[in-house]
Short mmCIF file of C-alpha atoms in Angstrom, two decimals:
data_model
loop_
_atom_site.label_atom_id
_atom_site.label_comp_id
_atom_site.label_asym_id
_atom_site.label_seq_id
_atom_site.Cartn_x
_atom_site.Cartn_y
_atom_site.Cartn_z
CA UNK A 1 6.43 -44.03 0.63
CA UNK A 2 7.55 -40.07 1.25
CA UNK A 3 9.29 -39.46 4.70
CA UNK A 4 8.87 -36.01 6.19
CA UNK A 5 11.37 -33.75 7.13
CA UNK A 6 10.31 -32.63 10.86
CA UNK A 7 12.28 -28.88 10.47
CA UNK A 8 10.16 -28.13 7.06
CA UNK A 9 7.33 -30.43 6.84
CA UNK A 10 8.71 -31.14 3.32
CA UNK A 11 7.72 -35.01 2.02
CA UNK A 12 10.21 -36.16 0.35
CA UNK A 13 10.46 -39.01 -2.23
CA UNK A 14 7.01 -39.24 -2.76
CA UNK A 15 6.07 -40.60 -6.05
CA UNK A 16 4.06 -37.89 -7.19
CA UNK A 17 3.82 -35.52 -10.39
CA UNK A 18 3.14 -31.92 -10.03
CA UNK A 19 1.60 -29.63 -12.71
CA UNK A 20 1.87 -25.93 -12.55
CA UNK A 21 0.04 -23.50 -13.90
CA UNK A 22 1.61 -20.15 -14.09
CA UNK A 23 -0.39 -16.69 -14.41
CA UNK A 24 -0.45 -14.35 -17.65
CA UNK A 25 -4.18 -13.42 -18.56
CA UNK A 26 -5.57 -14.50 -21.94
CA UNK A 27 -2.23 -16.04 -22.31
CA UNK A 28 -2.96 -18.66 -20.10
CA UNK A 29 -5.15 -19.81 -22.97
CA UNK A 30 -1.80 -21.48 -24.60
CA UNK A 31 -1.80 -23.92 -21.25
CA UNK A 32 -4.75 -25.82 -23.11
CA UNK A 33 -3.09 -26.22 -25.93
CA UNK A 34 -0.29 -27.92 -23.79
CA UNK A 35 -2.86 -30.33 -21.80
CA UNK A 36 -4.31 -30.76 -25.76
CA UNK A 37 -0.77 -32.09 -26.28
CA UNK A 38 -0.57 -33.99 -23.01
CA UNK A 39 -4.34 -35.36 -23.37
CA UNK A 40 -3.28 -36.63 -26.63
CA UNK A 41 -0.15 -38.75 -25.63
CA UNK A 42 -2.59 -40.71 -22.91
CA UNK A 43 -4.93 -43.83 -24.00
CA UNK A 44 -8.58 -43.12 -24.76
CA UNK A 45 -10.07 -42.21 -21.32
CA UNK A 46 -7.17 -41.84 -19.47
CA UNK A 47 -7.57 -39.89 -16.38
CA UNK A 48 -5.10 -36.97 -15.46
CA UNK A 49 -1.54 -37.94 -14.97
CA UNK A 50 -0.60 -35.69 -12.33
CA UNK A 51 -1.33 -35.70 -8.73
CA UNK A 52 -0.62 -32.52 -7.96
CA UNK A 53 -2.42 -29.55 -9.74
CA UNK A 54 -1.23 -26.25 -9.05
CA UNK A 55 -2.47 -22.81 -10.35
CA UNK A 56 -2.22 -19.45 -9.94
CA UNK A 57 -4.35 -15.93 -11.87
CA UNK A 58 -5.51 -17.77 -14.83
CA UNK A 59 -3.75 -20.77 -14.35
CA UNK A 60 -5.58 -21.36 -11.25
CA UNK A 61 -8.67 -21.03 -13.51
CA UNK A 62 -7.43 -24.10 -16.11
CA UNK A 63 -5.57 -25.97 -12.70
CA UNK A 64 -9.22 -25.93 -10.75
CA UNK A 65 -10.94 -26.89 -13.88
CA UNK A 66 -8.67 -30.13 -14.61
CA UNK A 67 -9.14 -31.00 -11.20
CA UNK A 68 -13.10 -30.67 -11.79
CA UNK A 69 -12.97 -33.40 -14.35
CA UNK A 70 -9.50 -35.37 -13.46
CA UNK A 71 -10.90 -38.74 -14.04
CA UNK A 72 -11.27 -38.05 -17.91
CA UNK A 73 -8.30 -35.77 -19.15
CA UNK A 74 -9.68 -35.56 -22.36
CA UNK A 75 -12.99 -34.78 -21.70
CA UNK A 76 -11.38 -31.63 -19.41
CA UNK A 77 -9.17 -30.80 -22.10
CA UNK A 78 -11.99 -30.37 -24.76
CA UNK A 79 -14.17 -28.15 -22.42
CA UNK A 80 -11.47 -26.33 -21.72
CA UNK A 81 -10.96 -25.69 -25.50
CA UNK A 82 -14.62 -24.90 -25.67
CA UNK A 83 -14.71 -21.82 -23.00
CA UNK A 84 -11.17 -20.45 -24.22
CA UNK A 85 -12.35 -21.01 -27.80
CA UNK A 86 -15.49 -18.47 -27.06
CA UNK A 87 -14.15 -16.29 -24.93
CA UNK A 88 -15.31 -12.68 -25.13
CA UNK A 89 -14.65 -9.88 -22.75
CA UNK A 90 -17.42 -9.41 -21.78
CA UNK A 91 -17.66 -13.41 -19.82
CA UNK A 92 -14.76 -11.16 -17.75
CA UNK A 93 -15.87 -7.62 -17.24
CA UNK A 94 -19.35 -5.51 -17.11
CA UNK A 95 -18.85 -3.76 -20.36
CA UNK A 96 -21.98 -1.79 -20.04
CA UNK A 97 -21.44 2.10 -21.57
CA UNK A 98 -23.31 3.09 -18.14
CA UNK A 99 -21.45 1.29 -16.07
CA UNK A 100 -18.27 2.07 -17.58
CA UNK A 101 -19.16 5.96 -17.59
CA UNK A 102 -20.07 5.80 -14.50
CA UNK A 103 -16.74 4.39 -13.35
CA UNK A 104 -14.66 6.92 -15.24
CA UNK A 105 -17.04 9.40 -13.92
CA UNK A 106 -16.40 8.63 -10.20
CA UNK A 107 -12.63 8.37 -11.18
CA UNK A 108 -12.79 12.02 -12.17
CA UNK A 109 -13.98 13.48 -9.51
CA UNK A 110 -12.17 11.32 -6.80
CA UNK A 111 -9.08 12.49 -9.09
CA UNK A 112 -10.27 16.04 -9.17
CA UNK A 113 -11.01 16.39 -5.23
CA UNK A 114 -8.03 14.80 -4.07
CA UNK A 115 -10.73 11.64 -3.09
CA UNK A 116 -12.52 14.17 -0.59
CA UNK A 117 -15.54 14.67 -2.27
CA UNK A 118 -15.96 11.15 -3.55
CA UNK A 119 -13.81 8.07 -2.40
CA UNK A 120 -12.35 6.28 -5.56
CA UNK A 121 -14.24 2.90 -6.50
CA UNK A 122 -12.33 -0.28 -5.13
CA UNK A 123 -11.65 -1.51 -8.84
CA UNK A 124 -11.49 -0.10 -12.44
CA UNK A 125 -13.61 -3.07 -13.33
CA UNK A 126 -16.58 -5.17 -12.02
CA UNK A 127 -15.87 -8.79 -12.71
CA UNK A 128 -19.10 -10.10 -12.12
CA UNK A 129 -19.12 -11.92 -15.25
CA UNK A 130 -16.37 -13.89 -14.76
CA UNK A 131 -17.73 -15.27 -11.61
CA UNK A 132 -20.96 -15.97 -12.98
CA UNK A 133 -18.82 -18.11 -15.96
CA UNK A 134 -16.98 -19.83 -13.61
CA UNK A 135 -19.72 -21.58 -11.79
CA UNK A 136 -21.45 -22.04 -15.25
CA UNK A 137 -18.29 -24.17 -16.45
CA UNK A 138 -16.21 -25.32 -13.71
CA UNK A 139 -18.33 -27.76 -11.67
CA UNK A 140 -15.98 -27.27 -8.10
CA UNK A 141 -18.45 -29.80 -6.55
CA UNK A 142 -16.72 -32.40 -7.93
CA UNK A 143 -13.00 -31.93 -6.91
CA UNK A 144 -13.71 -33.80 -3.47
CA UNK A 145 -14.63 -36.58 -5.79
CA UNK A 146 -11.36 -36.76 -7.76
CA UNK A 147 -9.28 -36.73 -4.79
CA UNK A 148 -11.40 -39.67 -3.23
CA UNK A 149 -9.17 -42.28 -4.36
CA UNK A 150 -9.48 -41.03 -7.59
CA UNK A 151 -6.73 -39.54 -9.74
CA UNK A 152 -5.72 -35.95 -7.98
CA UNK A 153 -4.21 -36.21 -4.55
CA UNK A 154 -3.94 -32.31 -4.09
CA UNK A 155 -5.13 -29.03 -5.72
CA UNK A 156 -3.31 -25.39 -4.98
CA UNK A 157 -4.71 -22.27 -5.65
CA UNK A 158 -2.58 -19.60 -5.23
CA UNK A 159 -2.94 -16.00 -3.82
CA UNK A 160 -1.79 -12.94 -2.34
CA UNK A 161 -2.72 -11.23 1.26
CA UNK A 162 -3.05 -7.65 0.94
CA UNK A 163 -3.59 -7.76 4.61
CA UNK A 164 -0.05 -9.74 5.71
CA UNK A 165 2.23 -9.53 1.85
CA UNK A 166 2.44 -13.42 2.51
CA UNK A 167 1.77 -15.28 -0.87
CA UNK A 168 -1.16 -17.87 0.55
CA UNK A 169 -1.40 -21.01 -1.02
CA UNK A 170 -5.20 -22.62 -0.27
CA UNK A 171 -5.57 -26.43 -1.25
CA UNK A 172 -7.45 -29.30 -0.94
CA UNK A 173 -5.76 -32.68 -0.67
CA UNK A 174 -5.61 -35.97 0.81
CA UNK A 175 -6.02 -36.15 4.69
CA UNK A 176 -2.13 -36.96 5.11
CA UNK A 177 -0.73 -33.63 3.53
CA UNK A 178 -0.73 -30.96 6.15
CA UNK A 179 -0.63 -26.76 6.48
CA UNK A 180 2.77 -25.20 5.86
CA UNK A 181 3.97 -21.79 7.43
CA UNK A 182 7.25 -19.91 5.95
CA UNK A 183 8.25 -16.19 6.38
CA UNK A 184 6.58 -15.39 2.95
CA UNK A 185 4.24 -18.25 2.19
CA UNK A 186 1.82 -20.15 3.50
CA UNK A 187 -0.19 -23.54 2.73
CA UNK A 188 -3.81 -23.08 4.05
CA UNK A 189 -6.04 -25.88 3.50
CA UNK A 190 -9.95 -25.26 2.84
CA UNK A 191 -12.16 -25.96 0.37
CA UNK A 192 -11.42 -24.12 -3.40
CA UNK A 193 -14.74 -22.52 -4.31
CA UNK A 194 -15.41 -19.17 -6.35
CA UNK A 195 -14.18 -16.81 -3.83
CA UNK A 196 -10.71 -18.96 -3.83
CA UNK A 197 -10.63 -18.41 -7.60
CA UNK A 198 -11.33 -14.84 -7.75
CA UNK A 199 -8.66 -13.87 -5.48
CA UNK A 200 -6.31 -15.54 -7.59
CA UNK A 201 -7.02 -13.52 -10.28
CA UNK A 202 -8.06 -10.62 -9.19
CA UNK A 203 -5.40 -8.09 -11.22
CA UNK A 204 -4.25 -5.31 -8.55
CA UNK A 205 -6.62 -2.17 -9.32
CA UNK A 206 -8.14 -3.44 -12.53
CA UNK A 207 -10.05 -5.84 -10.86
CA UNK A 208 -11.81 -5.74 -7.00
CA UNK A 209 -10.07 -7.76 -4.29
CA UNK A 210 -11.86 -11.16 -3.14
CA UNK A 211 -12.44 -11.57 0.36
CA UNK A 212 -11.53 -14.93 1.90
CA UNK A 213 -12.52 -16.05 5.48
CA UNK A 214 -12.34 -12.62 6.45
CA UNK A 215 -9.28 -11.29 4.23
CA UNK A 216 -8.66 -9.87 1.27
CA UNK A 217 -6.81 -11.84 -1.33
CA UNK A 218 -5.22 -10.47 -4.84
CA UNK A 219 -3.89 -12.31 -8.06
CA UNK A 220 -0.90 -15.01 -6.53
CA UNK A 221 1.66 -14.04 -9.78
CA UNK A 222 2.73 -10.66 -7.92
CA UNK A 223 4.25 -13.22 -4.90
CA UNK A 224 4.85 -16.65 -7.16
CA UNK A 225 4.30 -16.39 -10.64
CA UNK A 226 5.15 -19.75 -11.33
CA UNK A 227 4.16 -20.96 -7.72
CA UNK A 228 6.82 -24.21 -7.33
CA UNK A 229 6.82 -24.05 -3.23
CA UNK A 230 3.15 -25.60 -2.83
CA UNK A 231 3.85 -28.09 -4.78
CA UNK A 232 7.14 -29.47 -2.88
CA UNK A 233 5.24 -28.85 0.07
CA UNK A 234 2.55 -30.97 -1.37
CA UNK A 235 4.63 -33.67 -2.02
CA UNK A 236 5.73 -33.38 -5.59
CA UNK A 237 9.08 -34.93 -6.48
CA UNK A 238 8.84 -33.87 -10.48
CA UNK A 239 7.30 -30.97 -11.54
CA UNK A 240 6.17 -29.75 -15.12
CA UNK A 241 5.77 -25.86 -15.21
CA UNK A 242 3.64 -24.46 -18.44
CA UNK A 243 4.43 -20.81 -18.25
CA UNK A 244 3.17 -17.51 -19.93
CA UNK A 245 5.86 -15.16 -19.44
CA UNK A 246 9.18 -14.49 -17.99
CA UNK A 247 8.02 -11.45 -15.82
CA UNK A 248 9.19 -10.92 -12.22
CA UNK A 249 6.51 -11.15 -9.35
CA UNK A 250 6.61 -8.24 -7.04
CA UNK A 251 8.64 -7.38 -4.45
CA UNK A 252 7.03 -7.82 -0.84
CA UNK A 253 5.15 -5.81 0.95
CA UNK A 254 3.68 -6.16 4.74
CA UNK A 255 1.07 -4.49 6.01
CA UNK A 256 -2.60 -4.61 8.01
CA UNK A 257 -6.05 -3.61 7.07
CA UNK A 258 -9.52 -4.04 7.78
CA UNK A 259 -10.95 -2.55 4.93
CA UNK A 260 -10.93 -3.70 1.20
CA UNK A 261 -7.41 -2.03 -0.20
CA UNK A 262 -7.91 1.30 -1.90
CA UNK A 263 -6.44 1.72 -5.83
CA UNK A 264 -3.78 3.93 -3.84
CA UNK A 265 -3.06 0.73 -1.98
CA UNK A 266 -3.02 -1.82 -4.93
CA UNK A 267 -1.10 0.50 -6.90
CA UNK A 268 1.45 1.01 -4.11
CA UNK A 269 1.20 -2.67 -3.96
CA UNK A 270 3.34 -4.01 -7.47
CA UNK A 271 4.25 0.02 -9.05
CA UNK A 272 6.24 2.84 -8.78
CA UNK A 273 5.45 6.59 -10.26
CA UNK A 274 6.72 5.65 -13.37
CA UNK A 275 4.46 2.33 -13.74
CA UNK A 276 1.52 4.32 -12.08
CA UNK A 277 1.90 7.05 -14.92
CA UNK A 278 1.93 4.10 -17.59
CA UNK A 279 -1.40 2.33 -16.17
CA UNK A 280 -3.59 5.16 -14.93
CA UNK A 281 -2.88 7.64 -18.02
CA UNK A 282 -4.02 5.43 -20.59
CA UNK A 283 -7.52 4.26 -19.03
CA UNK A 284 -8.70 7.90 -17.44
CA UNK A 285 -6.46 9.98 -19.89
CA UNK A 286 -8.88 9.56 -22.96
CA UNK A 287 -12.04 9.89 -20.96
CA UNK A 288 -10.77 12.99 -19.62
CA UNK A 289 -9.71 14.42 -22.90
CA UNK A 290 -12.68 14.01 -24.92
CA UNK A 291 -13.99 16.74 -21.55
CA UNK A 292 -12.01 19.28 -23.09
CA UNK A 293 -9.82 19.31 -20.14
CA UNK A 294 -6.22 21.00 -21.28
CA UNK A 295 -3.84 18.51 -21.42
CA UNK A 296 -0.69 19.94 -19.94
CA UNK A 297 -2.95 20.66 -17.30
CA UNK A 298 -4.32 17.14 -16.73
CA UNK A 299 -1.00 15.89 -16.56
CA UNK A 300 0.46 18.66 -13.41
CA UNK A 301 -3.16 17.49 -11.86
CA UNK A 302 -2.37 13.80 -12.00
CA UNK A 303 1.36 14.18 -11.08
CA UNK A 304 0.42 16.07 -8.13
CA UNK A 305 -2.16 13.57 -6.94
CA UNK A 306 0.67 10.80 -7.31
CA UNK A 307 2.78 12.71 -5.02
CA UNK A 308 0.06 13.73 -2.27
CA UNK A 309 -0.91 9.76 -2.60
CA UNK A 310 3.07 8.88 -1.57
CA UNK A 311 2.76 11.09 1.85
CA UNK A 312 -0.46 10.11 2.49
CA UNK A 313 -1.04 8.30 5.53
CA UNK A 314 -1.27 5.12 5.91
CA UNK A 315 0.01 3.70 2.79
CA UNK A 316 2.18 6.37 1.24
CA UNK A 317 5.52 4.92 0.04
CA UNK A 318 7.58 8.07 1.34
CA UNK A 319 6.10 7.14 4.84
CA UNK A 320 7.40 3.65 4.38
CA UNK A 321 10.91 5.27 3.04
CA UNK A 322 10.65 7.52 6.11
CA UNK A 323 10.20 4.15 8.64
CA UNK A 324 13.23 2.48 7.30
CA UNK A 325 15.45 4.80 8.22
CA UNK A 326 14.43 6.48 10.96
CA UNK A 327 15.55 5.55 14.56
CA UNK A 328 13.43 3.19 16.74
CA UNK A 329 12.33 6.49 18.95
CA UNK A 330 10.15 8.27 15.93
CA UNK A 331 6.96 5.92 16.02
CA UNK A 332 5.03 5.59 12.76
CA UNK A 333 2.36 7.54 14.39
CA UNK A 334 4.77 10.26 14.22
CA UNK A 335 5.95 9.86 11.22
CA UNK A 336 1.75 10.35 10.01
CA UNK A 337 1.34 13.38 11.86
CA UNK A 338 4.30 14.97 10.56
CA UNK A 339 3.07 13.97 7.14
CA UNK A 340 -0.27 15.78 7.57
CA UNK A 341 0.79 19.36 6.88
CA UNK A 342 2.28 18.89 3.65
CA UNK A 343 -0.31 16.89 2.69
CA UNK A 344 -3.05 19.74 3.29
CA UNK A 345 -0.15 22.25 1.23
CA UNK A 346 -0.68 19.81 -1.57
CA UNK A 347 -4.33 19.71 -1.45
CA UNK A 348 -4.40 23.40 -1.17
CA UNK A 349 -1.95 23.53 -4.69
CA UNK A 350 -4.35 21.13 -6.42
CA UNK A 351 -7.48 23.16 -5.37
CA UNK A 352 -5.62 26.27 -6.20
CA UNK A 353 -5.18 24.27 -10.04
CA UNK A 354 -8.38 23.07 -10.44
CA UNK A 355 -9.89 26.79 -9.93
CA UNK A 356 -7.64 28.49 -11.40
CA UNK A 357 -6.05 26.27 -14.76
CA UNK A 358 -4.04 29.72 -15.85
CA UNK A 359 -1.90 28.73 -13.05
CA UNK A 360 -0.31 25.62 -15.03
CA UNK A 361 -1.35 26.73 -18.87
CA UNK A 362 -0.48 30.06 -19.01
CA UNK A 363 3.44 29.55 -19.27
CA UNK A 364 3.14 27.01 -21.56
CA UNK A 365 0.84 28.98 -24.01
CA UNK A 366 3.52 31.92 -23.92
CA UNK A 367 6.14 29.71 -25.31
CA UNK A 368 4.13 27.52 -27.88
CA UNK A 369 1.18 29.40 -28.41
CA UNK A 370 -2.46 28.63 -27.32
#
């Protein structure tokens, strides 16, 4: 039997087997060929040998889905095979030509006014789809059942709070594991449905936040890629990671809203300019070119609304460059206010561009020609 460490809530000793399922996308499809592998070594009918799942993007998908069917790994295993095996995008992702004109549409004129005339949509994406598939193939009804004496003792999901930066881990387990509370992580027990799932892998401006008993969650790899902290806190004293990737998660991040987090906010989130250049300019670029637009142009408009984004208030990374080092007597407040007039000069320059292009594309056409 575990003992538990009173400081850290840790239980130690306990005889129990972890699995971890990192994030990485459609990669995470190679974590059912492991399980295949796993499945394979067990006796016809076996149930699943480890007591602890945890999951987290993707691998929260495959993690809740093992759980679902625990007390037959093979049987999981194979319908696993069967959804990965068929997977198009569109079980992800609306891929309707409206819909997606419509949401490079909106992107062009947020981009275009600054986001005065039209605020930017929450997501590049809608993943209504992939919720729909989920509850079509992952029957979440039965994980109570598999913990009831059954085979799984605990099931993680993780997640990350765009309203604290913590990364949040929600399970389900046995009545003797209990809540954990670090600096940077937290254990929250409660029940793992579709909304649980969705904020796990809900990719940071490609696809919409998921709210969760009032908060809004995103993908858990940009806090713990390969989460290994919920399952020591769950009791694990092995643990078998099946990862994707070798990428770092991002560094943290605090902050407060009340409203879903904007792109600007999601970007700011996990990139800098340079990674913001790489991820916005090839989904809007093309859409904007086949306008006409001039492209030396379209790139001085989208550098420019990068660098009105980083002073604007309240999530503009200059402000937060501006906090660190300023003395305790300059609030953040003032540190807004201050920001607000070289905001509106910005605005003004990128109105000043959009009526007048000549202003950007007439040096260039000197040298090179039109």
């Amino acid at each position: 039997m575990g003992t538990e460490d009173s400081r850290t809530n840790y239980l130690f000793f306990e005889n129990r087997e972890a699995l971890v399922l990192a994030g990485g996308g459609a990669r995470a499809a190679y974590q059912v060929g492991v399980l295949r592998a796993i499945a394979k070594w067990l006796p016809e009918g076996a149930p699943c040998p480890f007591p602890v799942l945890v999951g987290t993007s993707a691998g929260a998908l495959n993690a809740a889905a093992l759980a679902a069917r625990a007390r037959h790994m093979g049987e999981a295993v194979t319908e696993l095979e069967r959804v990965w095996a068929g997977f198009h995008v569109n079980q992800v992702v609306r891929t309707d030509p409206a819909i997606i004109l419509r949401s490079g549409l909106r992107w062009v004129l947020s981009a275009l006014s600054g986001g005065w005339l039209l605020a930017p949509p929450r997501s590049l994406l809608d993943t209504t789809p992939l919720r729909e598939l989920l509850g079509r193939v992952i029957p979440l009804e039965r994980i109570p059942d598999s913990m009831a004496g059954g085979p799984v003792q605990a099931l993680a999901v993780a997640t990350t709070s765009y309203t604290t930066g913590k990364a949040v881990a929600f399970f389900d387990a046995v009545p003797t594991i209990d809540e954990w509370n670090r600096v940077r992580r937290t254990g929250v027990r409660r029940s793992i449905d579709l909304d649980v799932l969705m904020a796990s892998s809900a990719i940071p401006f490609i696809f919409p936040s998921a709210r969760v008993d009032g908060d809004y969650y995103g993908d858990g790899a940009m806090r713990q890629l390969a989460p290994l902290s919920p399952a020591v806190h769950l009791g694990a004293n092995r643990v078998m990671v099946v990862g994707t990737r070798a990428d770092l998660a991002a560094s943290p991040a605090d902050g407060s809203i009340d409203t879903p987090p904007s792109p600007g906010h999601l970007l700011g989130f996990v990139l800098d300019f340079i990674e913001i250049t790489f991820v916005v300019v090839p989904i809007v670029g093309p859409v904007l070119l086949t306008m006409g637009l001039d492209p030396v142009w379209l790139g001085i408009m989208i550098a420019i609304n990068l660098q009105t984004s980083f002073l604007t208030p309240p999530f503009g990374f200059a402000l937060f460059y501006l906090r660190g080092v300023a003395p305790p007597s300059v609030t953040t407040a003032q540190i807004y206010r201050g920001a607000v007039p070289f905001v509106g000069i910005q605005l003004l320059a990128l109105l000043l561009l959009a009526l007048f292009p000549d202003l950007v594309t007439w040096l260039p056409n000197r040298i090179y020609g039109s």
